[in-house]
Amino acid sequence: MNIIKKGDVVKAKILTFLIEPNGSLATHNKGSKFRVTKIYNSKMLKVKSLSGIDEGTVLVSSIEVMG
């Protein structure tokens, strides 16, 4: 089990849905990379795609820590 910290780069283990601030969903394929911007609790993170286009909330169970 890896510890996730703010600023870490994480990778999607499965097809991932980001819940964006405006309420819409953005889908990302397996292997997509994100940077953690905020940790809400042990199950939810706020992430931003490395391309900088999408930002939203994702479940911890659908991602893994890089490195």
mmCIF file with all atom_site columns, C-alpha atoms in Angstrom:
data_model
loop_
_atom_site.group_PDB
_atom_site.id
_atom_site.type_symbol
_atom_site.label_atom_id
_atom_site.label_alt_id
_atom_site.label_comp_id
_atom_site.label_asym_id
_atom_site.label_entity_id
_atom_site.label_seq_id
_atom_site.pdbx_PDB_ins_code
_atom_site.Cartn_x
_atom_site.Cartn_y
_atom_site.Cartn_z
_atom_site.occupancy
_atom_site.B_iso_or_equiv
_atom_site.pdbx_formal_charge
_atom_site.auth_seq_id
_atom_site.auth_comp_id
_atom_site.auth_asym_id
_atom_site.auth_atom_id
_atom_site.pdbx_PDB_model_num
ATOM 1  C CA . MET A 1 1  ? 0.000   0.000  0.000   1.00 0.00 ? 1  MET A CA 1
ATOM 2  C CA . ASN A 1 2  ? 1.450   3.335  -1.083  1.00 0.00 ? 2  ASN A CA 1
ATOM 3  C CA . ILE A 1 3  ? 0.853   6.618  0.679   1.00 0.00 ? 3  ILE A CA 1
ATOM 4  C CA . ILE A 1 4  ? -0.554  9.346  -1.559  1.00 0.00 ? 4  ILE A CA 1
ATOM 5  C CA . LYS A 1 5  ? 0.594   12.914 -0.933  1.00 0.00 ? 5  LYS A CA 1
ATOM 6  C CA . LYS A 1 6  ? -0.347  16.253 -2.464  1.00 0.00 ? 6  LYS A CA 1
ATOM 7  C CA . GLY A 1 7  ? 1.733   16.798 -5.602  1.00 0.00 ? 7  GLY A CA 1
ATOM 8  C CA . ASP A 1 8  ? 2.170   13.080 -6.357  1.00 0.00 ? 8  ASP A CA 1
ATOM 9  C CA . VAL A 1 9  ? 1.616   11.800 -9.888  1.00 0.00 ? 9  VAL A CA 1
ATOM 10 C CA . VAL A 1 10 ? -0.924  8.979  -10.033 1.00 0.00 ? 10 VAL A CA 1
ATOM 11 C CA . LYS A 1 11 ? -2.045  6.703  -12.861 1.00 0.00 ? 11 LYS A CA 1
ATOM 12 C CA . ALA A 1 12 ? -5.545  5.391  -13.633 1.00 0.00 ? 12 ALA A CA 1
ATOM 13 C CA . LYS A 1 13 ? -5.835  1.610  -13.084 1.00 0.00 ? 13 LYS A CA 1
ATOM 14 C CA . ILE A 1 14 ? -9.176  1.416  -14.898 1.00 0.00 ? 14 ILE A CA 1
ATOM 15 C CA . LEU A 1 15 ? -11.409 3.627  -17.039 1.00 0.00 ? 15 LEU A CA 1
ATOM 16 C CA . THR A 1 16 ? -11.728 6.664  -14.762 1.00 0.00 ? 16 THR A CA 1
ATOM 17 C CA . PHE A 1 17 ? -14.454 9.279  -14.481 1.00 0.00 ? 17 PHE A CA 1
ATOM 18 C CA . LEU A 1 18 ? -13.509 12.705 -13.150 1.00 0.00 ? 18 LEU A CA 1
ATOM 19 C CA . ILE A 1 19 ? -16.334 14.662 -11.566 1.00 0.00 ? 19 ILE A CA 1
ATOM 20 C CA . GLU A 1 20 ? -15.582 18.218 -12.643 1.00 0.00 ? 20 GLU A CA 1
ATOM 21 C CA . PRO A 1 21 ? -16.508 21.295 -10.553 1.00 0.00 ? 21 PRO A CA 1
ATOM 22 C CA . ASN A 1 22 ? -19.361 22.182 -12.945 1.00 0.00 ? 22 ASN A CA 1
ATOM 23 C CA . GLY A 1 23 ? -20.916 18.728 -12.383 1.00 0.00 ? 23 GLY A CA 1
ATOM 24 C CA . SER A 1 24 ? -19.980 17.156 -15.719 1.00 0.00 ? 24 SER A CA 1
ATOM 25 C CA . LEU A 1 25 ? -18.042 13.928 -16.121 1.00 0.00 ? 25 LEU A CA 1
ATOM 26 C CA . ALA A 1 26 ? -14.754 13.591 -17.989 1.00 0.00 ? 26 ALA A CA 1
ATOM 27 C CA . THR A 1 27 ? -13.600 10.077 -18.898 1.00 0.00 ? 27 THR A CA 1
ATOM 28 C CA . HIS A 1 28 ? -9.959  9.031  -18.963 1.00 0.00 ? 28 HIS A CA 1
ATOM 29 C CA . ASN A 1 29 ? -8.541  5.741  -20.187 1.00 0.00 ? 29 ASN A CA 1
ATOM 30 C CA . LYS A 1 30 ? -6.491  3.256  -18.218 1.00 0.00 ? 30 LYS A CA 1
ATOM 31 C CA . GLY A 1 31 ? -2.958  4.617  -17.850 1.00 0.00 ? 31 GLY A CA 1
ATOM 32 C CA . SER A 1 32 ? -3.928  8.307  -17.830 1.00 0.00 ? 32 SER A CA 1
ATOM 33 C CA . LYS A 1 33 ? -1.762  10.350 -15.479 1.00 0.00 ? 33 LYS A CA 1
ATOM 34 C CA . PHE A 1 34 ? -2.898  12.951 -12.967 1.00 0.00 ? 34 PHE A CA 1
ATOM 35 C CA . ARG A 1 35 ? -1.324  15.204 -10.332 1.00 0.00 ? 35 ARG A CA 1
ATOM 36 C CA . VAL A 1 36 ? -2.920  15.220 -6.861  1.00 0.00 ? 36 VAL A CA 1
ATOM 37 C CA . THR A 1 37 ? -3.958  18.765 -5.895  1.00 0.00 ? 37 THR A CA 1
ATOM 38 C CA . LYS A 1 38 ? -5.990  18.037 -2.749  1.00 0.00 ? 38 LYS A CA 1
ATOM 39 C CA . ILE A 1 39 ? -6.813  15.091 -0.492  1.00 0.00 ? 39 ILE A CA 1
ATOM 40 C CA . TYR A 1 40 ? -10.427 15.128 0.715   1.00 0.00 ? 40 TYR A CA 1
ATOM 41 C CA . ASN A 1 41 ? -10.441 11.903 2.735   1.00 0.00 ? 41 ASN A CA 1
ATOM 42 C CA . SER A 1 42 ? -9.201  8.320  2.508   1.00 0.00 ? 42 SER A CA 1
ATOM 43 C CA . LYS A 1 43 ? -11.441 7.617  -0.510  1.00 0.00 ? 43 LYS A CA 1
ATOM 44 C CA . MET A 1 44 ? -11.492 10.784 -2.625  1.00 0.00 ? 44 MET A CA 1
ATOM 45 C CA . LEU A 1 45 ? -8.841  12.997 -4.221  1.00 0.00 ? 45 LEU A CA 1
ATOM 46 C CA . LYS A 1 46 ? -8.905  16.159 -6.271  1.00 0.00 ? 46 LYS A CA 1
ATOM 47 C CA . VAL A 1 47 ? -6.646  15.685 -9.291  1.00 0.00 ? 47 VAL A CA 1
ATOM 48 C CA . LYS A 1 48 ? -5.613  17.562 -12.407 1.00 0.00 ? 48 LYS A CA 1
ATOM 49 C CA . SER A 1 49 ? -4.593  15.861 -15.633 1.00 0.00 ? 49 SER A CA 1
ATOM 50 C CA . LEU A 1 50 ? -0.955  16.340 -16.577 1.00 0.00 ? 50 LEU A CA 1
ATOM 51 C CA . SER A 1 51 ? -2.086  18.003 -19.791 1.00 0.00 ? 51 SER A CA 1
ATOM 52 C CA . GLY A 1 52 ? -3.800  20.611 -17.609 1.00 0.00 ? 52 GLY A CA 1
ATOM 53 C CA . ILE A 1 53 ? -7.145  20.341 -19.386 1.00 0.00 ? 53 ILE A CA 1
ATOM 54 C CA . ASP A 1 54 ? -9.281  18.431 -16.866 1.00 0.00 ? 54 ASP A CA 1
ATOM 55 C CA . GLU A 1 55 ? -9.555  18.855 -13.122 1.00 0.00 ? 55 GLU A CA 1
ATOM 56 C CA . GLY A 1 56 ? -11.915 17.011 -10.807 1.00 0.00 ? 56 GLY A CA 1
ATOM 57 C CA . THR A 1 57 ? -12.538 14.471 -8.083  1.00 0.00 ? 57 THR A CA 1
ATOM 58 C CA . VAL A 1 58 ? -11.610 10.801 -8.373  1.00 0.00 ? 58 VAL A CA 1
ATOM 59 C CA . LEU A 1 59 ? -11.879 7.725  -6.143  1.00 0.00 ? 59 LEU A CA 1
ATOM 60 C CA . VAL A 1 60 ? -8.635  6.404  -4.644  1.00 0.00 ? 60 VAL A CA 1
ATOM 61 C CA . SER A 1 61 ? -9.627  2.834  -5.621  1.00 0.00 ? 61 SER A CA 1
ATOM 62 C CA . SER A 1 62 ? -9.347  3.671  -9.331  1.00 0.00 ? 62 SER A CA 1
ATOM 63 C CA . ILE A 1 63 ? -5.781  5.045  -9.267  1.00 0.00 ? 63 ILE A CA 1
ATOM 64 C CA . GLU A 1 64 ? -2.267  3.928  -8.330  1.00 0.00 ? 64 GLU A CA 1
ATOM 65 C CA . VAL A 1 65 ? 0.822   5.896  -7.314  1.00 0.00 ? 65 VAL A CA 1
ATOM 66 C CA . MET A 1 66 ? 3.580   6.214  -9.908  1.00 0.00 ? 66 MET A CA 1
ATOM 67 C CA . GLY A 1 67 ? 7.116   5.454  -8.889  1.00 0.00 ? 67 GLY A CA 1
#
